JSON list of C-alpha atoms in Angstrom, two decimals:
[
{"chain": "A", "resi": 1225, "resn": "ASP", "atom": "CA", "xyz": [83.29, -39.17, -69.56]},
{"chain": "A", "resi": 1226, "resn": "GLN", "atom": "CA", "xyz": [79.66, -40.26, -69.77]},
{"chain": "A", "resi": 1227, "resn": "GLN", "atom": "CA", "xyz": [77.78, -37.03, -70.40]},
{"chain": "A", "resi": 1228, "resn": "VAL", "atom": "CA", "xyz": [74.40, -38.73, -70.60]},
{"chain": "A", "resi": 1229, "resn": "LYS", "atom": "CA", "xyz": [73.68, -41.43, -68.08]},
{"chain": "A", "resi": 1230, "resn": "GLN", "atom": "CA", "xyz": [70.84, -43.84, -67.58]},
{"chain": "A", "resi": 1231, "resn": "ASN", "atom": "CA", "xyz": [71.46, -45.47, -64.23]},
{"chain": "A", "resi": 1232, "resn": "SER", "atom": "CA", "xyz": [68.88, -48.21, -64.50]},
{"chain": "A", "resi": 1233, "resn": "PRO", "atom": "CA", "xyz": [69.85, -50.94, -66.99]},
{"chain": "A", "resi": 1234, "resn": "SER", "atom": "CA", "xyz": [66.43, -52.51, -66.65]},
{"chain": "A", "resi": 1235, "resn": "LEU", "atom": "CA", "xyz": [62.90, -51.82, -65.44]},
{"chain": "A", "resi": 1236, "resn": "SER", "atom": "CA", "xyz": [59.96, -54.18, -65.09]},
{"chain": "A", "resi": 1237, "resn": "VAL", "atom": "CA", "xyz": [56.35, -53.00, -64.70]},
{"chain": "A", "resi": 1238, "resn": "GLN", "atom": "CA", "xyz": [52.87, -54.45, -64.89]},
{"chain": "A", "resi": 1239, "resn": "GLU", "atom": "CA", "xyz": [50.62, -53.75, -67.81]},
{"chain": "A", "resi": 1240, "resn": "GLY", "atom": "CA", "xyz": [48.43, -50.72, -67.16]},
{"chain": "A", "resi": 1241, "resn": "ARG", "atom": "CA", "xyz": [50.82, -49.20, -64.63]},
{"chain": "A", "resi": 1242, "resn": "ILE", "atom": "CA", "xyz": [53.13, -46.24, -65.14]},
{"chain": "A", "resi": 1243, "resn": "SER", "atom": "CA", "xyz": [56.69, -46.71, -66.42]},
{"chain": "A", "resi": 1244, "resn": "ILE", "atom": "CA", "xyz": [59.21, -44.05, -65.45]},
{"chain": "A", "resi": 1245, "resn": "LEU", "atom": "CA", "xyz": [62.59, -44.03, -67.15]},
{"chain": "A", "resi": 1246, "resn": "ASN", "atom": "CA", "xyz": [65.25, -41.66, -65.92]},
{"chain": "A", "resi": 1247, "resn": "CYS", "atom": "CA", "xyz": [68.20, -39.90, -67.49]},
{"chain": "A", "resi": 1248, "resn": "ASP", "atom": "CA", "xyz": [70.85, -37.54, -66.12]},
{"chain": "A", "resi": 1249, "resn": "TYR", "atom": "CA", "xyz": [73.25, -35.33, -68.01]},
{"chain": "A", "resi": 1250, "resn": "THR", "atom": "CA", "xyz": [76.33, -33.37, -67.08]},
{"chain": "A", "resi": 1251, "resn": "ASN", "atom": "CA", "xyz": [76.91, -31.02, -70.02]},
{"chain": "A", "resi": 1252, "resn": "SER", "atom": "CA", "xyz": [75.15, -27.70, -69.33]},
{"chain": "A", "resi": 1253, "resn": "MET", "atom": "CA", "xyz": [75.39, -26.86, -73.04]},
{"chain": "A", "resi": 1254, "resn": "PHE", "atom": "CA", "xyz": [72.80, -29.53, -73.89]},
{"chain": "A", "resi": 1255, "resn": "ASP", "atom": "CA", "xyz": [69.56, -27.86, -74.90]},
{"chain": "A", "resi": 1256, "resn": "TYR", "atom": "CA", "xyz": [67.66, -30.52, -76.83]},
{"chain": "A", "resi": 1257, "resn": "PHE", "atom": "CA", "xyz": [66.73, -33.92, -75.48]},
{"chain": "A", "resi": 1258, "resn": "LEU", "atom": "CA", "xyz": [65.23, -36.95, -77.14]},
{"chain": "A", "resi": 1259, "resn": "TRP", "atom": "CA", "xyz": [64.08, -40.46, -76.31]},
{"chain": "A", "resi": 1260, "resn": "TYR", "atom": "CA", "xyz": [64.53, -43.34, -78.71]},
{"chain": "A", "resi": 1261, "resn": "LYS", "atom": "CA", "xyz": [62.99, -46.77, -78.54]},
{"chain": "A", "resi": 1262, "resn": "LYS", "atom": "CA", "xyz": [64.69, -49.89, -79.85]},
{"chain": "A", "resi": 1263, "resn": "TYR", "atom": "CA", "xyz": [63.29, -53.33, -80.51]},
{"chain": "A", "resi": 1264, "resn": "PRO", "atom": "CA", "xyz": [65.61, -56.32, -81.01]},
{"chain": "A", "resi": 1265, "resn": "ALA", "atom": "CA", "xyz": [67.16, -56.60, -84.50]},
{"chain": "A", "resi": 1266, "resn": "GLU", "atom": "CA", "xyz": [65.91, -53.12, -85.43]},
{"chain": "A", "resi": 1267, "resn": "GLY", "atom": "CA", "xyz": [67.41, -49.66, -85.39]},
{"chain": "A", "resi": 1268, "resn": "PRO", "atom": "CA", "xyz": [66.37, -47.13, -82.73]},
{"chain": "A", "resi": 1269, "resn": "THR", "atom": "CA", "xyz": [63.30, -45.07, -83.59]},
{"chain": "A", "resi": 1270, "resn": "PHE", "atom": "CA", "xyz": [62.45, -41.58, -82.40]},
{"chain": "A", "resi": 1271, "resn": "LEU", "atom": "CA", "xyz": [59.84, -41.43, -79.66]},
{"chain": "A", "resi": 1272, "resn": "ILE", "atom": "CA", "xyz": [59.59, -37.95, -78.18]},
{"chain": "A", "resi": 1273, "resn": "SER", "atom": "CA", "xyz": [61.74, -34.87, -77.66]},
{"chain": "A", "resi": 1274, "resn": "ILE", "atom": "CA", "xyz": [61.90, -31.73, -75.54]},
{"chain": "A", "resi": 1275, "resn": "SER", "atom": "CA", "xyz": [63.64, -28.41, -75.91]},
{"chain": "A", "resi": 1276, "resn": "SER", "atom": "CA", "xyz": [65.31, -26.75, -72.93]},
{"chain": "A", "resi": 1277, "resn": "ILE", "atom": "CA", "xyz": [62.79, -23.89, -73.10]},
{"chain": "A", "resi": 1278, "resn": "LYS", "atom": "CA", "xyz": [60.11, -26.33, -71.93]},
{"chain": "A", "resi": 1279, "resn": "ASP", "atom": "CA", "xyz": [59.79, -28.51, -68.87]},
{"chain": "A", "resi": 1280, "resn": "LYS", "atom": "CA", "xyz": [57.22, -30.94, -70.21]},
{"chain": "A", "resi": 1281, "resn": "ASN", "atom": "CA", "xyz": [56.18, -32.41, -73.53]},
{"chain": "A", "resi": 1282, "resn": "GLU", "atom": "CA", "xyz": [53.35, -34.85, -74.00]},
{"chain": "A", "resi": 1283, "resn": "ASP", "atom": "CA", "xyz": [52.45, -37.15, -76.87]},
{"chain": "A", "resi": 1284, "resn": "GLY", "atom": "CA", "xyz": [49.67, -39.58, -76.18]},
{"chain": "A", "resi": 1285, "resn": "ARG", "atom": "CA", "xyz": [50.78, -42.06, -73.52]},
{"chain": "A", "resi": 1286, "resn": "PHE", "atom": "CA", "xyz": [54.30, -40.62, -73.48]},
{"chain": "A", "resi": 1287, "resn": "THR", "atom": "CA", "xyz": [55.41, -37.58, -71.49]},
{"chain": "A", "resi": 1288, "resn": "VAL", "atom": "CA", "xyz": [58.93, -36.28, -71.08]},
{"chain": "A", "resi": 1289, "resn": "PHE", "atom": "CA", "xyz": [59.80, -34.04, -68.14]},
{"chain": "A", "resi": 1290, "resn": "LEU", "atom": "CA", "xyz": [62.90, -31.87, -67.99]},
{"chain": "A", "resi": 1291, "resn": "ASN", "atom": "CA", "xyz": [64.43, -30.48, -64.81]},
{"chain": "A", "resi": 1292, "resn": "LYS", "atom": "CA", "xyz": [67.25, -28.22, -65.99]},
{"chain": "A", "resi": 1293, "resn": "SER", "atom": "CA", "xyz": [68.46, -27.28, -62.52]},
{"chain": "A", "resi": 1294, "resn": "ALA", "atom": "CA", "xyz": [68.94, -30.94, -61.68]},
{"chain": "A", "resi": 1295, "resn": "LYS", "atom": "CA", "xyz": [70.12, -31.84, -65.19]},
{"chain": "A", "resi": 1296, "resn": "HIS", "atom": "CA", "xyz": [67.58, -34.61, -65.18]},
{"chain": "A", "resi": 1297, "resn": "LEU", "atom": "CA", "xyz": [64.90, -35.81, -67.54]},
{"chain": "A", "resi": 1298, "resn": "SER", "atom": "CA", "xyz": [62.39, -38.59, -67.32]},
{"chain": "A", "resi": 1299, "resn": "LEU", "atom": "CA", "xyz": [60.07, -40.42, -69.66]},
{"chain": "A", "resi": 1300, "resn": "HIS", "atom": "CA", "xyz": [56.65, -41.44, -68.35]},
{"chain": "A", "resi": 1301, "resn": "ILE", "atom": "CA", "xyz": [54.60, -44.06, -70.12]},
{"chain": "A", "resi": 1302, "resn": "VAL", "atom": "CA", "xyz": [51.03, -44.45, -68.92]},
{"chain": "A", "resi": 1303, "resn": "PRO", "atom": "CA", "xyz": [49.37, -46.83, -69.19]},
{"chain": "A", "resi": 1304, "resn": "SER", "atom": "CA", "xyz": [52.19, -49.22, -70.03]},
{"chain": "A", "resi": 1305, "resn": "GLN", "atom": "CA", "xyz": [51.50, -51.90, -72.61]},
{"chain": "A", "resi": 1306, "resn": "PRO", "atom": "CA", "xyz": [53.37, -55.14, -73.41]},
{"chain": "A", "resi": 1307, "resn": "GLY", "atom": "CA", "xyz": [54.28, -53.67, -76.81]},
{"chain": "A", "resi": 1308, "resn": "ASP", "atom": "CA", "xyz": [56.24, -50.98, -74.99]},
{"chain": "A", "resi": 1309, "resn": "SER", "atom": "CA", "xyz": [58.80, -53.60, -73.99]},
{"chain": "A", "resi": 1310, "resn": "ALA", "atom": "CA", "xyz": [62.01, -52.39, -75.62]},
{"chain": "A", "resi": 1311, "resn": "VAL", "atom": "CA", "xyz": [65.29, -50.64, -74.89]},
{"chain": "A", "resi": 1312, "resn": "TYR", "atom": "CA", "xyz": [64.88, -46.90, -74.37]},
{"chain": "A", "resi": 1313, "resn": "PHE", "atom": "CA", "xyz": [67.77, -44.54, -75.07]},
{"chain": "A", "resi": 1314, "resn": "CYS", "atom": "CA", "xyz": [68.00, -41.01, -73.79]},
{"chain": "A", "resi": 1315, "resn": "ALA", "atom": "CA", "xyz": [69.93, -38.59, -76.03]},
{"chain": "A", "resi": 1316, "resn": "ALA", "atom": "CA", "xyz": [71.01, -34.96, -75.86]},
{"chain": "A", "resi": 1317, "resn": "SER", "atom": "CA", "xyz": [72.51, -32.35, -78.14]},
{"chain": "A", "resi": 1318, "resn": "ALA", "atom": "CA", "xyz": [73.88, -28.83, -77.88]},
{"chain": "A", "resi": 1319, "resn": "ARG", "atom": "CA", "xyz": [73.17, -25.95, -80.21]},
{"chain": "A", "resi": 1320, "resn": "GLY", "atom": "CA", "xyz": [76.14, -25.55, -82.49]},
{"chain": "A", "resi": 1321, "resn": "SER", "atom": "CA", "xyz": [77.10, -29.19, -82.35]},
{"chain": "A", "resi": 1322, "resn": "ASN", "atom": "CA", "xyz": [75.62, -29.84, -85.79]},
{"chain": "A", "resi": 1323, "resn": "SER", "atom": "CA", "xyz": [72.84, -31.75, -84.06]},
{"chain": "A", "resi": 1324, "resn": "ARG", "atom": "CA", "xyz": [75.28, -34.41, -82.94]},
{"chain": "A", "resi": 1325, "resn": "LEU", "atom": "CA", "xyz": [73.55, -36.55, -80.33]},
{"chain": "A", "resi": 1326, "resn": "THR", "atom": "CA", "xyz": [75.11, -38.07, -77.25]},
{"chain": "A", "resi": 1327, "resn": "PHE", "atom": "CA", "xyz": [73.31, -41.19, -76.05]},
{"chain": "A", "resi": 1328, "resn": "GLY", "atom": "CA", "xyz": [72.91, -42.83, -72.70]},
{"chain": "A", "resi": 1329, "resn": "GLU", "atom": "CA", "xyz": [73.47, -46.52, -72.05]},
{"chain": "A", "resi": 1330, "resn": "GLY", "atom": "CA", "xyz": [69.85, -47.48, -72.47]},
{"chain": "A", "resi": 1331, "resn": "THR", "atom": "CA", "xyz": [67.20, -48.99, -70.18]},
{"chain": "A", "resi": 1332, "resn": "GLN", "atom": "CA", "xyz": [65.50, -52.29, -70.99]},
{"chain": "A", "resi": 1333, "resn": "LEU", "atom": "CA", "xyz": [61.81, -51.89, -70.19]},
{"chain": "A", "resi": 1334, "resn": "THR", "atom": "CA", "xyz": [59.73, -55.03, -69.75]},
{"chain": "A", "resi": 1335, "resn": "VAL", "atom": "CA", "xyz": [55.97, -54.68, -69.42]},
{"chain": "A", "resi": 1336, "resn": "ASN", "atom": "CA", "xyz": [54.40, -57.82, -68.03]},
{"chain": "A", "resi": 1337, "resn": "PRO", "atom": "CA", "xyz": [50.83, -58.79, -69.03]},
{"chain": "B", "resi": 437, "resn": "ASP", "atom": "CA", "xyz": [62.86, -47.26, -92.83]},
{"chain": "B", "resi": 438, "resn": "ALA", "atom": "CA", "xyz": [63.31, -47.46, -96.59]},
{"chain": "B", "resi": 439, "resn": "GLY", "atom": "CA", "xyz": [65.15, -44.10, -96.61]},
{"chain": "B", "resi": 440, "resn": "ILE", "atom": "CA", "xyz": [68.28, -45.61, -95.10]},
{"chain": "B", "resi": 441, "resn": "THR", "atom": "CA", "xyz": [69.74, -49.05, -95.66]},
{"chain": "B", "resi": 442, "resn": "GLN", "atom": "CA", "xyz": [72.77, -50.78, -94.23]},
{"chain": "B", "resi": 443, "resn": "SER", "atom": "CA", "xyz": [74.70, -53.63, -95.80]},
{"chain": "B", "resi": 444, "resn": "PRO", "atom": "CA", "xyz": [75.50, -56.30, -94.97]},
{"chain": "B", "resi": 445, "resn": "ARG", "atom": "CA", "xyz": [73.04, -57.04, -92.16]},
{"chain": "B", "resi": 446, "resn": "HIS", "atom": "CA", "xyz": [75.29, -59.71, -90.71]},
{"chain": "B", "resi": 447, "resn": "LYS", "atom": "CA", "xyz": [78.96, -60.48, -91.17]},
{"chain": "B", "resi": 448, "resn": "VAL", "atom": "CA", "xyz": [81.46, -62.83, -89.61]},
{"chain": "B", "resi": 449, "resn": "THR", "atom": "CA", "xyz": [85.09, -62.08, -90.30]},
{"chain": "B", "resi": 450, "resn": "GLU", "atom": "CA", "xyz": [88.48, -63.17, -89.07]},
{"chain": "B", "resi": 451, "resn": "THR", "atom": "CA", "xyz": [90.83, -61.13, -86.93]},
{"chain": "B", "resi": 452, "resn": "GLY", "atom": "CA", "xyz": [93.18, -59.03, -89.03]},
{"chain": "B", "resi": 453, "resn": "THR", "atom": "CA", "xyz": [91.01, -58.82, -92.13]},
{"chain": "B", "resi": 454, "resn": "PRO", "atom": "CA", "xyz": [89.66, -55.55, -93.52]},
{"chain": "B", "resi": 455, "resn": "VAL", "atom": "CA", "xyz": [85.90, -55.01, -93.39]},
{"chain": "B", "resi": 456, "resn": "THR", "atom": "CA", "xyz": [83.73, -52.33, -94.98]},
{"chain": "B", "resi": 457, "resn": "LEU", "atom": "CA", "xyz": [80.18, -51.56, -93.93]},
{"chain": "B", "resi": 458, "resn": "ARG", "atom": "CA", "xyz": [77.95, -49.52, -96.17]},
{"chain": "B", "resi": 459, "resn": "CYS", "atom": "CA", "xyz": [75.22, -47.02, -95.37]},
{"chain": "B", "resi": 460, "resn": "HIS", "atom": "CA", "xyz": [73.01, -45.76, -98.17]},
{"chain": "B", "resi": 461, "resn": "GLN", "atom": "CA", "xyz": [70.34, -43.04, -97.88]},
{"chain": "B", "resi": 462, "resn": "THR", "atom": "CA", "xyz": [67.73, -41.75, -100.28]},
{"chain": "B", "resi": 463, "resn": "GLU", "atom": "CA", "xyz": [66.70, -38.74, -98.15]},
{"chain": "B", "resi": 464, "resn": "ASN", "atom": "CA", "xyz": [69.44, -36.36, -99.33]},
{"chain": "B", "resi": 465, "resn": "HIS", "atom": "CA", "xyz": [70.28, -35.57, -95.69]},
{"chain": "B", "resi": 466, "resn": "ARG", "atom": "CA", "xyz": [73.47, -33.67, -95.07]},
{"chain": "B", "resi": 467, "resn": "TYR", "atom": "CA", "xyz": [74.60, -35.46, -91.91]},
{"chain": "B", "resi": 468, "resn": "MET", "atom": "CA", "xyz": [75.48, -39.12, -91.60]},
{"chain": "B", "resi": 469, "resn": "TYR", "atom": "CA", "xyz": [76.78, -40.99, -88.57]},
{"chain": "B", "resi": 470, "resn": "TRP", "atom": "CA", "xyz": [78.21, -44.35, -87.59]},
{"chain": "B", "resi": 471, "resn": "TYR", "atom": "CA", "xyz": [77.50, -45.65, -84.09]},
{"chain": "B", "resi": 472, "resn": "ARG", "atom": "CA", "xyz": [78.26, -48.90, -82.36]},
{"chain": "B", "resi": 473, "resn": "GLN", "atom": "CA", "xyz": [76.02, -50.44, -79.74]},
{"chain": "B", "resi": 474, "resn": "ASP", "atom": "CA", "xyz": [77.50, -52.51, -76.94]},
{"chain": "B", "resi": 475, "resn": "PRO", "atom": "CA", "xyz": [75.95, -53.73, -73.67]},
{"chain": "B", "resi": 476, "resn": "GLY", "atom": "CA", "xyz": [76.54, -51.25, -70.87]},
{"chain": "B", "resi": 477, "resn": "HIS", "atom": "CA", "xyz": [77.72, -48.56, -73.27]},
{"chain": "B", "resi": 478, "resn": "GLY", "atom": "CA", "xyz": [74.65, -47.70, -75.27]},
{"chain": "B", "resi": 479, "resn": "LEU", "atom": "CA", "xyz": [75.28, -46.02, -78.60]},
{"chain": "B", "resi": 480, "resn": "ARG", "atom": "CA", "xyz": [78.73, -44.56, -79.10]},
{"chain": "B", "resi": 481, "resn": "LEU", "atom": "CA", "xyz": [79.69, -42.34, -82.01]},
{"chain": "B", "resi": 482, "resn": "ILE", "atom": "CA", "xyz": [82.50, -43.66, -84.22]},
{"chain": "B", "resi": 483, "resn": "HIS", "atom": "CA", "xyz": [82.64, -41.12, -87.05]},
{"chain": "B", "resi": 484, "resn": "TYR", "atom": "CA", "xyz": [80.29, -38.66, -88.65]},
{"chain": "B", "resi": 485, "resn": "SER", "atom": "CA", "xyz": [80.01, -36.68, -91.86]},
{"chain": "B", "resi": 486, "resn": "TYR", "atom": "CA", "xyz": [78.62, -33.21, -92.46]},
{"chain": "B", "resi": 487, "resn": "GLY", "atom": "CA", "xyz": [78.90, -33.32, -96.23]},
{"chain": "B", "resi": 488, "resn": "VAL", "atom": "CA", "xyz": [80.61, -34.99, -99.14]},
{"chain": "B", "resi": 489, "resn": "LYS", "atom": "CA", "xyz": [84.26, -35.54, -98.26]},
{"chain": "B", "resi": 490, "resn": "ASP", "atom": "CA", "xyz": [83.71, -33.82, -94.89]},
{"chain": "B", "resi": 491, "resn": "THR", "atom": "CA", "xyz": [84.11, -36.22, -91.98]},
{"chain": "B", "resi": 492, "resn": "ASP", "atom": "CA", "xyz": [85.21, -36.08, -88.38]},
{"chain": "B", "resi": 493, "resn": "LYS", "atom": "CA", "xyz": [85.98, -38.43, -85.51]},
{"chain": "B", "resi": 494, "resn": "GLY", "atom": "CA", "xyz": [83.62, -39.42, -82.77]},
{"chain": "B", "resi": 495, "resn": "GLU", "atom": "CA", "xyz": [84.40, -40.75, -79.31]},
{"chain": "B", "resi": 496, "resn": "VAL", "atom": "CA", "xyz": [85.49, -44.27, -80.35]},
{"chain": "B", "resi": 497, "resn": "SER", "atom": "CA", "xyz": [87.19, -43.74, -83.70]},
{"chain": "B", "resi": 498, "resn": "ASP", "atom": "CA", "xyz": [90.41, -45.73, -83.14]},
{"chain": "B", "resi": 499, "resn": "GLY", "atom": "CA", "xyz": [90.67, -48.60, -85.63]},
{"chain": "B", "resi": 500, "resn": "TYR", "atom": "CA", "xyz": [87.99, -47.17, -87.92]},
{"chain": "B", "resi": 501, "resn": "SER", "atom": "CA", "xyz": [88.02, -44.98, -91.00]},
{"chain": "B", "resi": 502, "resn": "VAL", "atom": "CA", "xyz": [85.20, -43.55, -93.09]},
{"chain": "B", "resi": 503, "resn": "SER", "atom": "CA", "xyz": [84.61, -42.15, -96.53]},
{"chain": "B", "resi": 504, "resn": "ARG", "atom": "CA", "xyz": [81.82, -40.18, -98.12]},
{"chain": "B", "resi": 505, "resn": "SER", "atom": "CA", "xyz": [82.30, -39.62, -101.83]},
{"chain": "B", "resi": 506, "resn": "LYS", "atom": "CA", "xyz": [78.59, -39.13, -102.53]},
{"chain": "B", "resi": 507, "resn": "THR", "atom": "CA", "xyz": [75.78, -37.60, -100.50]},
{"chain": "B", "resi": 508, "resn": "GLU", "atom": "CA", "xyz": [73.95, -40.90, -100.34]},
{"chain": "B", "resi": 509, "resn": "ASP", "atom": "CA", "xyz": [76.77, -43.23, -99.25]},
{"chain": "B", "resi": 510, "resn": "PHE", "atom": "CA", "xyz": [78.81, -43.37, -96.04]},
{"chain": "B", "resi": 511, "resn": "LEU", "atom": "CA", "xyz": [81.29, -46.21, -95.71]},
{"chain": "B", "resi": 512, "resn": "LEU", "atom": "CA", "xyz": [82.83, -47.45, -92.46]},
{"chain": "B", "resi": 513, "resn": "THR", "atom": "CA", "xyz": [86.06, -49.44, -92.77]},
{"chain": "B", "resi": 514, "resn": "LEU", "atom": "CA", "xyz": [87.81, -51.54, -90.17]},
{"chain": "B", "resi": 515, "resn": "GLU", "atom": "CA", "xyz": [91.34, -51.69, -91.56]},
{"chain": "B", "resi": 516, "resn": "SER", "atom": "CA", "xyz": [92.30, -54.76, -89.53]},
{"chain": "B", "resi": 517, "resn": "ALA", "atom": "CA", "xyz": [89.41, -56.19, -87.56]},
{"chain": "B", "resi": 518, "resn": "THR", "atom": "CA", "xyz": [89.90, -57.11, -83.90]},
{"chain": "B", "resi": 519, "resn": "SER", "atom": "CA", "xyz": [87.66, -59.05, -81.52]},
{"chain": "B", "resi": 520, "resn": "SER", "atom": "CA", "xyz": [86.93, -55.81, -79.62]},
{"chain": "B", "resi": 521, "resn": "GLN", "atom": "CA", "xyz": [85.17, -54.56, -82.74]},
{"chain": "B", "resi": 522, "resn": "THR", "atom": "CA", "xyz": [82.55, -57.28, -82.49]},
{"chain": "B", "resi": 523, "resn": "SER", "atom": "CA", "xyz": [79.42, -55.17, -82.13]},
{"chain": "B", "resi": 524, "resn": "VAL", "atom": "CA", "xyz": [76.23, -53.98, -83.72]},
{"chain": "B", "resi": 525, "resn": "TYR", "atom": "CA", "xyz": [76.84, -51.01, -85.99]},
{"chain": "B", "resi": 526, "resn": "PHE", "atom": "CA", "xyz": [74.18, -48.43, -86.74]},
{"chain": "B", "resi": 527, "resn": "CYS", "atom": "CA", "xyz": [74.17, -45.75, -89.37]},
{"chain": "B", "resi": 528, "resn": "ALA", "atom": "CA", "xyz": [72.02, -42.66, -88.90]},
{"chain": "B", "resi": 529, "resn": "ILE", "atom": "CA", "xyz": [71.09, -39.62, -90.96]},
{"chain": "B", "resi": 530, "resn": "SER", "atom": "CA", "xyz": [69.84, -36.17, -90.01]},
{"chain": "B", "resi": 531, "resn": "GLU", "atom": "CA", "xyz": [69.40, -32.56, -90.94]},
{"chain": "B", "resi": 532, "resn": "ILE", "atom": "CA", "xyz": [70.13, -29.65, -88.60]},
{"chain": "B", "resi": 533, "resn": "GLY", "atom": "CA", "xyz": [67.52, -29.37, -85.88]},
{"chain": "B", "resi": 534, "resn": "ASP", "atom": "CA", "xyz": [66.09, -32.82, -86.54]},
{"chain": "B", "resi": 535, "resn": "GLY", "atom": "CA", "xyz": [66.55, -36.04, -84.69]},
{"chain": "B", "resi": 536, "resn": "TYR", "atom": "CA", "xyz": [68.18, -39.04, -86.27]},
{"chain": "B", "resi": 537, "resn": "THR", "atom": "CA", "xyz": [66.77, -41.72, -88.51]},
{"chain": "B", "resi": 538, "resn": "PHE", "atom": "CA", "xyz": [68.61, -44.97, -87.97]},
{"chain": "B", "resi": 539, "resn": "GLY", "atom": "CA", "xyz": [69.25, -47.91, -90.22]},
{"chain": "B", "resi": 540, "resn": "SER", "atom": "CA", "xyz": [68.46, -51.45, -89.15]},
{"chain": "B", "resi": 541, "resn": "GLY", "atom": "CA", "xyz": [72.03, -52.19, -88.12]},
{"chain": "B", "resi": 542, "resn": "THR", "atom": "CA", "xyz": [74.86, -54.53, -89.07]},
{"chain": "B", "resi": 543, "resn": "ARG", "atom": "CA", "xyz": [75.84, -57.27, -86.67]},
{"chain": "B", "resi": 544, "resn": "LEU", "atom": "CA", "xyz": [79.58, -57.83, -87.01]},
{"chain": "B", "resi": 545, "resn": "THR", "atom": "CA", "xyz": [81.37, -60.74, -85.40]},
{"chain": "B", "resi": 546, "resn": "VAL", "atom": "CA", "xyz": [85.17, -60.88, -85.45]},
{"chain": "B", "resi": 547, "resn": "VAL", "atom": "CA", "xyz": [86.52, -64.35, -84.70]}
]
């Protein structure tokens, strides 16, 4: 049972344009959501997070939107840069789960110069 | 990240042999996790620990065991390696309310 799902295995965008990565979840107990970025041969690194009490969180070029009614979140990167090319993982946790994260399958983002 | 190290970084082993992967942290974090990353599956939790000698199973724990005798070390053991356990293994650490910090991974190949 895939509780966190990223339906797009890959996404390709032009430098300077917006990248939108999507994530859906099924567990209504999830109340904290994160995005991780992973380069080849490295571990994932934290990018941005959002609590369920918010619907938007922004950090520089990165913005995460949360739609609780649709159980959907998205990561917007604008403008996209070639250095943003990486695998992006969506993750979610529920209060009381000892912060245990459930990850999606990941989306490979390629930003073309 | 110097606060968490995994060893070895790469390993090739034969089917049926035991293998132990090590995760070492210097952050004194309470929680430690072992994940495996496979194409099409993302990161899947194998086992986790919420304190010394306190461990529990994740979603893909069959064929794996763990031990945590000290706060800083979390060992993952494949008792008898199989080809389906060829994967990249990541260790992570956290405290309550925080996200994870991951190690650099161990690439394991079972031939």
